[in-house]
Coordinates of C-alpha atoms in Angstrom, one line a residue:
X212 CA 69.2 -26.7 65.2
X213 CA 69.6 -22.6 65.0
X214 CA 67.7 -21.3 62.4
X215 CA 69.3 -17.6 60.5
X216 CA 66.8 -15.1 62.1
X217 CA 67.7 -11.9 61.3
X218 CA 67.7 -8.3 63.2
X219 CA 65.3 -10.2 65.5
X220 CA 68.1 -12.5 66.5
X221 CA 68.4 -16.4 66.0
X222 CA 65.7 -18.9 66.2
X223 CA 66.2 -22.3 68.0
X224 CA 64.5 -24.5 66.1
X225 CA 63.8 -28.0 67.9
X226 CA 64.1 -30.0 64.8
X227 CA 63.8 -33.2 66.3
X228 CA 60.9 -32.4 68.2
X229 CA 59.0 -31.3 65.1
X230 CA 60.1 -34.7 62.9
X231 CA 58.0 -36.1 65.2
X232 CA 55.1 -34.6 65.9
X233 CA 54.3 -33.6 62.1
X234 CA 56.0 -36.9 60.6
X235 CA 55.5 -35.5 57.0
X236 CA 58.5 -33.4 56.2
X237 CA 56.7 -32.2 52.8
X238 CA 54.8 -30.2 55.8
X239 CA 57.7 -27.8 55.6
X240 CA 60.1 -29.1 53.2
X241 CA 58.1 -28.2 50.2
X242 CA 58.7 -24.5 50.8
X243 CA 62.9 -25.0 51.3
X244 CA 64.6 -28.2 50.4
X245 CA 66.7 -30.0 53.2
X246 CA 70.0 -28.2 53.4
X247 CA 72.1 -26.5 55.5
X248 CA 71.4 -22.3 54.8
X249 CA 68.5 -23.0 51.9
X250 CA 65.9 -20.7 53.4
X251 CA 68.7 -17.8 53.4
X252 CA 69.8 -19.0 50.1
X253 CA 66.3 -18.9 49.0
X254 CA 65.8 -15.2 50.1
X255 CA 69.1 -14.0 48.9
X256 CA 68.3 -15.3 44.9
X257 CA 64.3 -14.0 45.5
X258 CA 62.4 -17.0 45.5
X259 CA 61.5 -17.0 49.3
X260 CA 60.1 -13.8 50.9
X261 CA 61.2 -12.4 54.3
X262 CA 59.4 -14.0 57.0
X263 CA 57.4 -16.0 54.7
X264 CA 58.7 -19.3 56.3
X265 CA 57.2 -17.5 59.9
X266 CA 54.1 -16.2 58.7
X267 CA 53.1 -19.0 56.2
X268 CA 54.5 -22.4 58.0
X269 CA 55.5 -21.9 62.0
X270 CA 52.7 -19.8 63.3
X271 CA 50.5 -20.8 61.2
X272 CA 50.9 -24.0 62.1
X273 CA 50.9 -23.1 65.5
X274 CA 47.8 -21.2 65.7
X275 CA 45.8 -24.1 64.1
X276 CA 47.0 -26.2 66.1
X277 CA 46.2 -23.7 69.4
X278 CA 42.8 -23.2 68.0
X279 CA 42.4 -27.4 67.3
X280 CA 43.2 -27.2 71.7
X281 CA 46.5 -29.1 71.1
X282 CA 49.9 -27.8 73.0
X283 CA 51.7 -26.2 70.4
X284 CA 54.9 -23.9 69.5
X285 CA 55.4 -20.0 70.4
X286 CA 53.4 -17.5 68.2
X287 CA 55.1 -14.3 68.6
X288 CA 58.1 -12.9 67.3
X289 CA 59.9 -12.5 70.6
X290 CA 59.1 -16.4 71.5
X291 CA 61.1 -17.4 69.3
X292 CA 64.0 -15.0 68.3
X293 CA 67.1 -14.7 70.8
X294 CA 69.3 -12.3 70.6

């Protein structure tokens, strides 16, 4: 799955990988609802701010999970974005 990623370039986003590791999908889903574009459709009508979706669910996730000594996901912009 390719996530929309902005100047920064798109975001590969292993989807799978996360379904089940986290098994809840409220983990993430309660932020954006399960459909094709809804985070950019979410920014676009004001109801989800830029890089919200970075800052308040992936790397913070991530950084918990670092700190809890558990192999986690990138932290830094350029970790994830490809352009």
């Amino acid at each position: 799955m390719e996530l929309e990623g902005g100047k920064r370039g798109k975001v590969p986003f292993p989807h799978h990988q996360h379904q089940n590791k986290l098994v809840d999908c409220k983990i993430c889903h309660d932020a954006f609802p399960q459909e094709k574009g809804a985070i950019e459709k979410l920014k676009k009508a004001g109801k989800l701010k830029p890089k919200h979706v970075m800052n308040k669910q992936c790397t913070k996730c991530h950084k918990e999970k670092r700190r809890a000594g558990e192999k986690t996901g990138p932290i830094t912009c350029k970790q994830c974005h490809i352009k």
